[in-house]
Structure formats: structure tokens, C-alpha cells
PDB file of C-alpha atoms in Angstrom:
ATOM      1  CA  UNK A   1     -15.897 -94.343  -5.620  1.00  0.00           C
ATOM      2  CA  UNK A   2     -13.715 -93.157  -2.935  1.00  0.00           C
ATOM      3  CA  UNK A   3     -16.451 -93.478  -0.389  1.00  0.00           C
ATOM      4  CA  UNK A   4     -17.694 -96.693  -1.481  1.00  0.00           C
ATOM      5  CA  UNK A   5     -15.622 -98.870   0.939  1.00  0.00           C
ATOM      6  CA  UNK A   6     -16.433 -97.085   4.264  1.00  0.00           C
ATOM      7  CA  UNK A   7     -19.789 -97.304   2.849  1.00  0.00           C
ATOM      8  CA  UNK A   8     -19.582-100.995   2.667  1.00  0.00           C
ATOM      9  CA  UNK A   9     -17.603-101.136   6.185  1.00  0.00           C
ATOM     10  CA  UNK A  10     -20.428 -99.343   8.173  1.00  0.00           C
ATOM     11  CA  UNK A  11     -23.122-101.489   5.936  1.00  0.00           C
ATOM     12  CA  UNK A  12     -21.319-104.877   7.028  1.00  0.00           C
ATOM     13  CA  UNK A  13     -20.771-103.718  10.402  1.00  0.00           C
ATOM     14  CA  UNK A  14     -23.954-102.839  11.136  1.00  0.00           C
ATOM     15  CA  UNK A  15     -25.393-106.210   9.067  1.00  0.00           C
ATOM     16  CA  UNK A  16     -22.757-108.235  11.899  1.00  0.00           C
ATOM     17  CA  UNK A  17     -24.966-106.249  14.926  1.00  0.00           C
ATOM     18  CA  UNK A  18     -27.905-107.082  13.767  1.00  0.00           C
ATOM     19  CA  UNK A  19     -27.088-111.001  13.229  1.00  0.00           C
ATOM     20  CA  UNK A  20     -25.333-111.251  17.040  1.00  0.00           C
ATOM     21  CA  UNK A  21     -27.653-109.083  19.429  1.00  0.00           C
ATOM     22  CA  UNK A  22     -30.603-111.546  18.548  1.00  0.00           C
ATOM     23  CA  UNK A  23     -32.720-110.006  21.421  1.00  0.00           C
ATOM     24  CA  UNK A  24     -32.846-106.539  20.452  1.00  0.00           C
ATOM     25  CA  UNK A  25     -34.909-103.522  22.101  1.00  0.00           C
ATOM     26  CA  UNK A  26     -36.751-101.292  19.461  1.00  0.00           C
ATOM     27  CA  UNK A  27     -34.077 -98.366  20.207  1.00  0.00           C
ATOM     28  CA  UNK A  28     -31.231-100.556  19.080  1.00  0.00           C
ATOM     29  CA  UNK A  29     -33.315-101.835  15.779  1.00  0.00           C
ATOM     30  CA  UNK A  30     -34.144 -98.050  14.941  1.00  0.00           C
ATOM     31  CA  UNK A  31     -30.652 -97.753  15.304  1.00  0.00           C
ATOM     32  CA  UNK A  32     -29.573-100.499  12.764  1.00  0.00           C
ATOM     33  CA  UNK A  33     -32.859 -99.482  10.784  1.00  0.00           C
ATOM     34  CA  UNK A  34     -31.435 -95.622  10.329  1.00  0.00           C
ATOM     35  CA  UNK A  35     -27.658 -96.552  10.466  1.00  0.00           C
ATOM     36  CA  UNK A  36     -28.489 -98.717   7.674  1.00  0.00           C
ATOM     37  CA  UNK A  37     -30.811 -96.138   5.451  1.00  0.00           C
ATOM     38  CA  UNK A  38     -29.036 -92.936   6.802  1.00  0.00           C
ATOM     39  CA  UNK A  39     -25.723 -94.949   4.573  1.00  0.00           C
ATOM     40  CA  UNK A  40     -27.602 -96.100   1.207  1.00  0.00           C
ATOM     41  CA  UNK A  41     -29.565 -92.628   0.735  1.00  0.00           C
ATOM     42  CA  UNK A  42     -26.307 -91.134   1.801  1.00  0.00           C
ATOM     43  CA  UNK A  43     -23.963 -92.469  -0.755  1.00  0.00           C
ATOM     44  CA  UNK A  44     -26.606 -92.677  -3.259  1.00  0.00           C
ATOM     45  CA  UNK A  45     -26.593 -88.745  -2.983  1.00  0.00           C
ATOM     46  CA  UNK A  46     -23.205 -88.218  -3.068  1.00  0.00           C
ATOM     47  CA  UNK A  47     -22.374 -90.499  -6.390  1.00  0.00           C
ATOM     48  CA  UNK A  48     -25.773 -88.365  -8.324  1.00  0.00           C
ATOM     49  CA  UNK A  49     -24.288 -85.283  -6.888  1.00  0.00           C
ATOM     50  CA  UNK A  50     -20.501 -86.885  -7.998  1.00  0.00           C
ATOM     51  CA  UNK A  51     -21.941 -87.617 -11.555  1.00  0.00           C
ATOM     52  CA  UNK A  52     -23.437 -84.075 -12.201  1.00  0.00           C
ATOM     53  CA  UNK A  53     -20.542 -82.333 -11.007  1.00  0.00           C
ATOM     54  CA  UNK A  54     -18.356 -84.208 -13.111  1.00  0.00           C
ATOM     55  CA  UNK A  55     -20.194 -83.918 -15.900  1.00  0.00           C
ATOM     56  CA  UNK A  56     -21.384 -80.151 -15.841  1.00  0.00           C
ATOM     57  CA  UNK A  57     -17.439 -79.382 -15.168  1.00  0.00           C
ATOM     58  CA  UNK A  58     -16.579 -81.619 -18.367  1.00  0.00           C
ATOM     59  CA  UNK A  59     -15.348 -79.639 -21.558  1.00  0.00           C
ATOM     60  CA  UNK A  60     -17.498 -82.761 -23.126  1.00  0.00           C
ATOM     61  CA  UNK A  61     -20.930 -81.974 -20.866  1.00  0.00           C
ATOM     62  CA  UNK A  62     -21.157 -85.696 -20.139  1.00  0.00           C
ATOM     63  CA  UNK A  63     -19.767 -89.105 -20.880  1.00  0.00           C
ATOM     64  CA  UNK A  64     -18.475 -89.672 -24.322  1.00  0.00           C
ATOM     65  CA  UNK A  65     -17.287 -92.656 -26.063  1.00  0.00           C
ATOM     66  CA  UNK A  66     -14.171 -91.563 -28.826  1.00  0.00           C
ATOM     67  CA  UNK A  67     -12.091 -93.868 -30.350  1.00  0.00           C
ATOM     68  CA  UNK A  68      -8.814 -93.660 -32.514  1.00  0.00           C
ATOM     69  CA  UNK A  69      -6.635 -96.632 -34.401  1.00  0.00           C
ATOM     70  CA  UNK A  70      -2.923 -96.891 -34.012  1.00  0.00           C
ATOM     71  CA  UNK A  71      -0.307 -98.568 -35.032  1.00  0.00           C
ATOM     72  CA  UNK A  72       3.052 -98.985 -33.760  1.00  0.00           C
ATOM     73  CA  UNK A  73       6.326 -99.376 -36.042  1.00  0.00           C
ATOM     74  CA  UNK A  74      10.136-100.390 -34.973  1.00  0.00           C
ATOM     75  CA  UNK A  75      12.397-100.418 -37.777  1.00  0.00           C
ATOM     76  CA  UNK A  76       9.969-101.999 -40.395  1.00  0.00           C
ATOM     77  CA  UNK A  77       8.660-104.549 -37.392  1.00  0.00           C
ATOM     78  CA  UNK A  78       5.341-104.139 -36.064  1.00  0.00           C
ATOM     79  CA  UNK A  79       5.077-103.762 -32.502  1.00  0.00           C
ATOM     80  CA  UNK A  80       2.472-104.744 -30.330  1.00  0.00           C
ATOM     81  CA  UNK A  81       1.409-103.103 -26.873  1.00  0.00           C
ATOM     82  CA  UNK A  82       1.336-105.190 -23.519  1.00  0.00           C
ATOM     83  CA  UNK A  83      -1.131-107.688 -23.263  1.00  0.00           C
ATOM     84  CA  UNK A  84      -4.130-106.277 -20.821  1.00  0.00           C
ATOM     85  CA  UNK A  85      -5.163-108.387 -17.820  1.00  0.00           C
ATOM     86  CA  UNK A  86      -7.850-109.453 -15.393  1.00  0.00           C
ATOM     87  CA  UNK A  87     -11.862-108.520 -15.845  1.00  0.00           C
ATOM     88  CA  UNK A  88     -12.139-105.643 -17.550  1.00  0.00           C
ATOM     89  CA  UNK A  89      -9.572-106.682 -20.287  1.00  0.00           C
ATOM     90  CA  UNK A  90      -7.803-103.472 -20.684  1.00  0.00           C
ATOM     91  CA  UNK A  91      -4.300-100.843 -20.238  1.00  0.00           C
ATOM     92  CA  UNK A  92      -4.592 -97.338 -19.302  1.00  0.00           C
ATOM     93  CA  UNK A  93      -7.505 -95.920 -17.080  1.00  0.00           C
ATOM     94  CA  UNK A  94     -11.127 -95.967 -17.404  1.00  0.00           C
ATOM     95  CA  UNK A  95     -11.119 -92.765 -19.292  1.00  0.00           C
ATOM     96  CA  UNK A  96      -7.984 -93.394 -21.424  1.00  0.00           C
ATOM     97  CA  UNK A  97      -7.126 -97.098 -22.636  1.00  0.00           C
ATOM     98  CA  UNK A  98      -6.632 -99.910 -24.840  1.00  0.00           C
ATOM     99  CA  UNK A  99      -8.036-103.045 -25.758  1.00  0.00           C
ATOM    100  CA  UNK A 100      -5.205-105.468 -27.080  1.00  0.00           C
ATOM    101  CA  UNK A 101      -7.103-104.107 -30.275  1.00  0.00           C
ATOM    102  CA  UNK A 102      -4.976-100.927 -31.344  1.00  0.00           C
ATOM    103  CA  UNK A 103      -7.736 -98.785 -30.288  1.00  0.00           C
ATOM    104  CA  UNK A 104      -7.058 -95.956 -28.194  1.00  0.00           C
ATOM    105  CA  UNK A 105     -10.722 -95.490 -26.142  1.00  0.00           C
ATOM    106  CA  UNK A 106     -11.777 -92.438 -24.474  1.00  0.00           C
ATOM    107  CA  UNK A 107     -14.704 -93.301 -22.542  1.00  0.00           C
ATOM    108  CA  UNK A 108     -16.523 -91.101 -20.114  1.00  0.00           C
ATOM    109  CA  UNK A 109     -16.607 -87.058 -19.029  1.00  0.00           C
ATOM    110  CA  UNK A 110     -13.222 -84.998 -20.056  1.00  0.00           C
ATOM    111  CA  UNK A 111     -12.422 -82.734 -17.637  1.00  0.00           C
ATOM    112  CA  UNK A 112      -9.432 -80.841 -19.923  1.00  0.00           C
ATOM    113  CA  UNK A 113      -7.834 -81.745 -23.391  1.00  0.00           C
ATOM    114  CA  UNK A 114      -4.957 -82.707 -21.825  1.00  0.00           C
ATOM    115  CA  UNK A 115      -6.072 -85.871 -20.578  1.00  0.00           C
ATOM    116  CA  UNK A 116      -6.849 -87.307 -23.902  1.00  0.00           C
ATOM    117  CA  UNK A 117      -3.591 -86.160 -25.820  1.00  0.00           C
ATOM    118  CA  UNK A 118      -1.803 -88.896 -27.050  1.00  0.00           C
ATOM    119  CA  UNK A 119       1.433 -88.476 -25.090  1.00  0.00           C
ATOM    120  CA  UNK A 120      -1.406 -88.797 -21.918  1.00  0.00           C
ATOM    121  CA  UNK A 121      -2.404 -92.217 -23.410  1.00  0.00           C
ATOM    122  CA  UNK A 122       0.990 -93.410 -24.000  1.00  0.00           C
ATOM    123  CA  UNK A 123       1.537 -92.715 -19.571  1.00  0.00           C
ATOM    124  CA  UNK A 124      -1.403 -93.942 -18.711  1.00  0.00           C
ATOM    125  CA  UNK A 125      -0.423 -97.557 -20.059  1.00  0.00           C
ATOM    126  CA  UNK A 126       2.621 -97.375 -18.441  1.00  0.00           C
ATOM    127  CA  UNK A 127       5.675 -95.585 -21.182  1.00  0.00           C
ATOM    128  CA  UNK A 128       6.310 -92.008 -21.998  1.00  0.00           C
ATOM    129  CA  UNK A 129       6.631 -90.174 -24.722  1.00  0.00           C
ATOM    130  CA  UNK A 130       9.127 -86.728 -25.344  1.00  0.00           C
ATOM    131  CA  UNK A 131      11.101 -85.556 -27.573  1.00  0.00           C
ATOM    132  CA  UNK A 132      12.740 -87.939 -30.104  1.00  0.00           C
ATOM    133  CA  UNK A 133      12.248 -91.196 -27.173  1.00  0.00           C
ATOM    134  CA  UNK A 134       8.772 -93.603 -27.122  1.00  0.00           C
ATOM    135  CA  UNK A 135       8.990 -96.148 -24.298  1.00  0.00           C
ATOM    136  CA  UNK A 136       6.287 -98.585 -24.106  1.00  0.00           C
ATOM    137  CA  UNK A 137       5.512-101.855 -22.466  1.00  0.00           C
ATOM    138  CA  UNK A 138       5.549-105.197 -24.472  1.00  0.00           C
ATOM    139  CA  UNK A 139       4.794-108.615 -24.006  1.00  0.00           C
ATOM    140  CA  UNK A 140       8.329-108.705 -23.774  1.00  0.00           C
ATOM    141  CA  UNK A 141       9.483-105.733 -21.117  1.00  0.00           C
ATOM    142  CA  UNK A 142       9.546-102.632 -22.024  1.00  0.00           C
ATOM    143  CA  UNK A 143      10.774-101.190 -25.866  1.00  0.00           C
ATOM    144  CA  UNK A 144      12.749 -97.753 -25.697  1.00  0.00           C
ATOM    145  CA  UNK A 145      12.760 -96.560 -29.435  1.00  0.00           C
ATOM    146  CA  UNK A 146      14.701 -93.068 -29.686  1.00  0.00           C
ATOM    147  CA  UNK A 147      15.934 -90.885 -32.184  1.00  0.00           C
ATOM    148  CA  UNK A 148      19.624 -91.133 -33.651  1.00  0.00           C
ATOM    149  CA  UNK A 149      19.529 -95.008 -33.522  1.00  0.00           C
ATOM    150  CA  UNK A 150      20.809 -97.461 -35.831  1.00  0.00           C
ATOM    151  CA  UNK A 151      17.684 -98.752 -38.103  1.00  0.00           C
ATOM    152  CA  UNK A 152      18.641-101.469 -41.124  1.00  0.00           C
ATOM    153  CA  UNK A 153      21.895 -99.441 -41.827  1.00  0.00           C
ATOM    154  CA  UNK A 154      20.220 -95.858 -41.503  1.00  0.00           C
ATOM    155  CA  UNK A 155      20.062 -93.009 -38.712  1.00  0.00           C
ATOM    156  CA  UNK A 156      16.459 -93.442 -37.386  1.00  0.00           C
ATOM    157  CA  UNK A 157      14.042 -91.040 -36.083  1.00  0.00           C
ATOM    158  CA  UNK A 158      11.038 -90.870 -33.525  1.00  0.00           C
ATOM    159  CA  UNK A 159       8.266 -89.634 -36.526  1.00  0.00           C
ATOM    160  CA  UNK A 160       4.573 -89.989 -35.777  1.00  0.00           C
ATOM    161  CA  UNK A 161       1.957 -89.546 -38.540  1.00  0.00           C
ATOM    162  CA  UNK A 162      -1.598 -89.080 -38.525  1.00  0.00           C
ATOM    163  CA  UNK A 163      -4.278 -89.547 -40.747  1.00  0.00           C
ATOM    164  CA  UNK A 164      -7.534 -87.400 -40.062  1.00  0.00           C
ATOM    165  CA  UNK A 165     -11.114 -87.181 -41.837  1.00  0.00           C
ATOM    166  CA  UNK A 166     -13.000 -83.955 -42.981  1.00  0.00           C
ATOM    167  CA  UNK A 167     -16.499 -84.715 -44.697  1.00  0.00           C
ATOM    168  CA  UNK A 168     -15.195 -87.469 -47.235  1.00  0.00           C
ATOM    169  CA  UNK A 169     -11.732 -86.791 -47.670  1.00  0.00           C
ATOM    170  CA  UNK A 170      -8.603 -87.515 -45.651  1.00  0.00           C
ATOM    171  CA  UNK A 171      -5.232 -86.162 -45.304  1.00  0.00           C
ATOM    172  CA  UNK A 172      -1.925 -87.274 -43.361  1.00  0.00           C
ATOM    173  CA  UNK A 173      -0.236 -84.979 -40.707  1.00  0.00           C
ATOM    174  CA  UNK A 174       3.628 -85.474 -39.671  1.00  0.00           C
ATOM    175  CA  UNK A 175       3.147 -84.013 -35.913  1.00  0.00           C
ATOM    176  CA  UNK A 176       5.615 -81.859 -35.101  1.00  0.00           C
ATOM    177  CA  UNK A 177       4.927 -82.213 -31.041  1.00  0.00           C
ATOM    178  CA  UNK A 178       2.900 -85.603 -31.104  1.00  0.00           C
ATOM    179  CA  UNK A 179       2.895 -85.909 -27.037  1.00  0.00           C
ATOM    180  CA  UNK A 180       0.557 -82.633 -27.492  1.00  0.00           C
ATOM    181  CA  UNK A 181      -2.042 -84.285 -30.158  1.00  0.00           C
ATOM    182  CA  UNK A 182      -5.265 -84.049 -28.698  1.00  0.00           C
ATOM    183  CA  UNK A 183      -7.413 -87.099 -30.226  1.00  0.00           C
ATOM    184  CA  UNK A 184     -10.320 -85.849 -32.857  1.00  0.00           C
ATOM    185  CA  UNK A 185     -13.937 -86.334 -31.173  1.00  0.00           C
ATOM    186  CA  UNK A 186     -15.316 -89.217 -33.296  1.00  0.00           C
ATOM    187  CA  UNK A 187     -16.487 -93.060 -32.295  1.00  0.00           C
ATOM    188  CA  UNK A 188     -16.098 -94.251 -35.765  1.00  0.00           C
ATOM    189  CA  UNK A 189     -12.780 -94.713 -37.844  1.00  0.00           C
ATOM    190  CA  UNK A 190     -12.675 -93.189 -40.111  1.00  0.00           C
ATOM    191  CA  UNK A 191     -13.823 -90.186 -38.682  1.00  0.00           C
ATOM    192  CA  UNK A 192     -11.769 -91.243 -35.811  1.00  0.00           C
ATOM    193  CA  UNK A 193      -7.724 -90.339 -36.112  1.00  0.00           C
ATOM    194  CA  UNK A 194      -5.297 -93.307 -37.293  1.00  0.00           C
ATOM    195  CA  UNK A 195      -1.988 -92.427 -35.743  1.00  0.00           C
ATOM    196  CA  UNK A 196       1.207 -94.382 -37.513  1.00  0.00           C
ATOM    197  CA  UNK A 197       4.674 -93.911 -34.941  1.00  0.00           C
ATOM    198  CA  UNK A 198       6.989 -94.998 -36.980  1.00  0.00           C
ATOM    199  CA  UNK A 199      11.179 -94.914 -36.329  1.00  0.00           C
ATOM    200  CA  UNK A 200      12.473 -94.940 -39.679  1.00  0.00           C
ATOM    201  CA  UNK A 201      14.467 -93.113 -41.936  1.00  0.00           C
ATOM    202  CA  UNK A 202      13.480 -89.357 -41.414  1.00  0.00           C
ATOM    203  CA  UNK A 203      10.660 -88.914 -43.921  1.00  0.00           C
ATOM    204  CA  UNK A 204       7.553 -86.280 -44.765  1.00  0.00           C
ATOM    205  CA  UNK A 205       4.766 -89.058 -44.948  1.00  0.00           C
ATOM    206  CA  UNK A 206       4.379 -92.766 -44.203  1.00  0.00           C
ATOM    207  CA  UNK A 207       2.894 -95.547 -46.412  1.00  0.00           C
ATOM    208  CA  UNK A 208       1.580 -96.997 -43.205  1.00  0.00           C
ATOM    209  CA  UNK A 209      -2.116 -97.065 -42.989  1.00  0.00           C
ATOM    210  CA  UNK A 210      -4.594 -98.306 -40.145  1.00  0.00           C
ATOM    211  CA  UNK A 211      -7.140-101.038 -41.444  1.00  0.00           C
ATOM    212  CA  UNK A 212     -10.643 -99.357 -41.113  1.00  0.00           C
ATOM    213  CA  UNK A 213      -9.102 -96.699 -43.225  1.00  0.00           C
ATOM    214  CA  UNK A 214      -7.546 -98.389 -45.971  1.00  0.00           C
ATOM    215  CA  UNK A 215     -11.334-100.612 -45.779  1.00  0.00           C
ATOM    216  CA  UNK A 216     -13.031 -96.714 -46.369  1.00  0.00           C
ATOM    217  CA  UNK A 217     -10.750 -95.543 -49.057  1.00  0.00           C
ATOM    218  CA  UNK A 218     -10.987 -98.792 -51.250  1.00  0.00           C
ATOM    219  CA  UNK A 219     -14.570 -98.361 -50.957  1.00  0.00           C
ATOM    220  CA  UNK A 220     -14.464 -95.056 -52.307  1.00  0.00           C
ATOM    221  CA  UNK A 221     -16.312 -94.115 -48.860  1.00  0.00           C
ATOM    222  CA  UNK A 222     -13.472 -91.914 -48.151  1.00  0.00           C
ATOM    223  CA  UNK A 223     -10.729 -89.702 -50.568  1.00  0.00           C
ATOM    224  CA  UNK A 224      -7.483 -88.539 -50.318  1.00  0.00           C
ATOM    225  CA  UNK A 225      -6.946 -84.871 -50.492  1.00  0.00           C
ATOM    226  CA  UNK A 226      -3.766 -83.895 -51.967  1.00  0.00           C
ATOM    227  CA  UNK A 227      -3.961 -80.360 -50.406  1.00  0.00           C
ATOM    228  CA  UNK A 228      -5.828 -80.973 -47.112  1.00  0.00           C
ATOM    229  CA  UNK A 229      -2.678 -83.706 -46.782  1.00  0.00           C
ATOM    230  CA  UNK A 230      -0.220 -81.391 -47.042  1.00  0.00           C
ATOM    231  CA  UNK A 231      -1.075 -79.235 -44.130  1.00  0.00           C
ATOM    232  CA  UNK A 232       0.457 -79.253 -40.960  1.00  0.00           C
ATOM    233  CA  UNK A 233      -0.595 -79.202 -37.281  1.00  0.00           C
TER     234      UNK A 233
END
């Protein structure tokens, strides 16, 4: 896209010459006539060559479309991300965002893992995350939630858990470097991860749970495996 708005310049420039000069000689209209063409076959070429590139350098060979639920906890309160804006309804970039739906969306080619980590998502919408700090932005400014902090009475900590599907059973993680957790390749949740950041109480597991998951496992789609849910990245 980088070439698409002196594309458009030359295109409306040349569109401006051709409306003015109405007496024009047939050098000047082969002129417009190729200016114009020599443009669109031009950048037409260079966005198929673009695309293939992209795609043939991808660790994914092509476009993909991956999703993964989250859900966001302060001190027992839920906490919900910014509120996306204008047309295309969304935070982050066009290969790493979210909906106002708790939906991390990876959408298109990945060139590397580390673009679709979850500490990657987590910059792209605008916060950070490290060790023992989460900063995100809010409806309300941004939230800083860090490790050592006062939570109901308690020393809190920065935990993130996530829950991850093998066949038809589950199991929960505790990530022990969550900025590093590259998302699981799966459009559908479950497969998909459900990732639970939680500061609370330092603890091995959660009793959080996304939606679409708890939906599986009460239909018996999906079961917990003690043993698979014990292991850790």
C-alpha cells in the first residue's frame, strides 16, 4: 500500500490534463492514454508481486485467520479493553487485533512467531507487557496492574493462565514468560487458546474460564485432563 497514493497522485493528475487541454493533439492523448495504463498495470504488478512475496516468505504460506479468547482480571473486577473506533471497528493492526469482543484475531500472512505472541498483541493495542507489570488502555485511560500491589488485603501478582485443546481434552497452563506465548493456530475456540491474566493472590491455577469453553465442556464436547493440565510451558 505504500505506493498506492503516488499512484493515485499521477492518476488524478493526469485525469486534471486531460479535463483542461480540451484541444488536444494525438501525441499529448497517447501521452495521457500510456501515463494512465503505464500506472494501473504498474501498480497492479507490484501489489501481485507484493502478495506472493509476502506470502511465500510467511512461516504460514499465506493468509490465515486464528483466533484466541481472553479475559482480563483486576483484583476480582473484570476489565474491559479500549473501545475500538472508526470503520473497521477494531485495536491493534490488521494482522494482530481486537474486536471490543475479547477476541484476539490474527488475520493474514505471519512473517515470524513473534508477531503473534501475546506480549506483541498487548503493544500493538497500545500497553505493554514485562515482567510482573500489564498496562493497557481502558475506556477510562490507561490501567497499570503490577506485581507486589495491594489486592482486597493481599500481596498481588501479575499471573496469566491459559487454557489449550488437544483432540478432546483440555488443560490449563500458568505461563511462566506470558509476553513470549505464541497463540495456538486454530479459528475455532475451543481449539483456539483462552488466556485468563489475572492479578490475584499468587496461585497455581485460576477458576476463570472463557465462555466458548465453559459452552464445550458442559457439552461434554470437550474434557479436562488432569495430567495434560498439569504440564507446564
Amino acid at each position: 500500500m505504500e505506493f498506492l497514493l503516488p499512484a493515485l497522485g499521477i492518476l488524478a493528475l493526469l485525469t486534471v490534463i486531460s479535463l483542461i487541454i480540451k484541444e488536444k493533439s494525438e501525441t499529448l492523448k497517447y501521452i495521457l492514454f500510456g501515463g494512465m495504463l503505464t500506472v494501473i498495470v504498474g501498480y497492479t504488478g507490484y501489489l501481485a508481486w507484493s502478495t506472493i512475496s509476502v506470502n511465500t516468505n510467511s512461516i504460514t504460506k499465506g493468509p490465515v485467520h486464528w483466533h484466541a479468547d481472553f479475559q482480563i482480571w483486576n483484583c476480582g473486577q473484570r476489565v474491559d479493553l479500549i473501545n475500538p473506533t472508526g470503520w473497521d471497528n477494531k485495536i491493534g493492526t490488521p494482522l494482530l487485533h481486537e474486536h471490543n469482543d475479547e477476541r484476539i484475531h490474527v488475520e493474514g500472512p505471519v512473517l515470524a512467531y513473534k508477531d503473534i505472541t501475546l506480549g506483541n498483541f498487548f503493544k500493538v493495542i497500545g500497553g505493554k507487557m514485562e515482567v510482573g507489570l500489564l498496562s493497557i488502555p481502558t475506556n477510562s485511560g490507561v490501567l497499570t496492574m503490577m506485581d507486589g500491589t495491594d489486592c482486597s488485603g493481599q500481596k498481588a501478582s501479575l499471573q496469566v493462565f491459559v487454557y489449550s485443546t488437544k483432540e478432546d481434552t483440555f488443560r490449563q497452563q500458568k505461563l511462566i514468560n506470558p509476553w513470549d506465548y505464541v497463540l495456538s493456530p486454530h479459528s475455532g475456540i475451543p481449539p483456539g487458546d483462552c488466556i485468563i491474566v489475572e492479578r490475584d493472590k499468587l496461585k497455581e491455577k485460576t477458576d476463570k474460564i472463557c465462555t466458548f469453553y465453559e459452552i464445550a465442556k458442559e457439552k461434554g464436547e470437550i474434557s479436562d485432563d488432569e495430567i495434560f493440565r498439569r504440564e507446564k510451558l
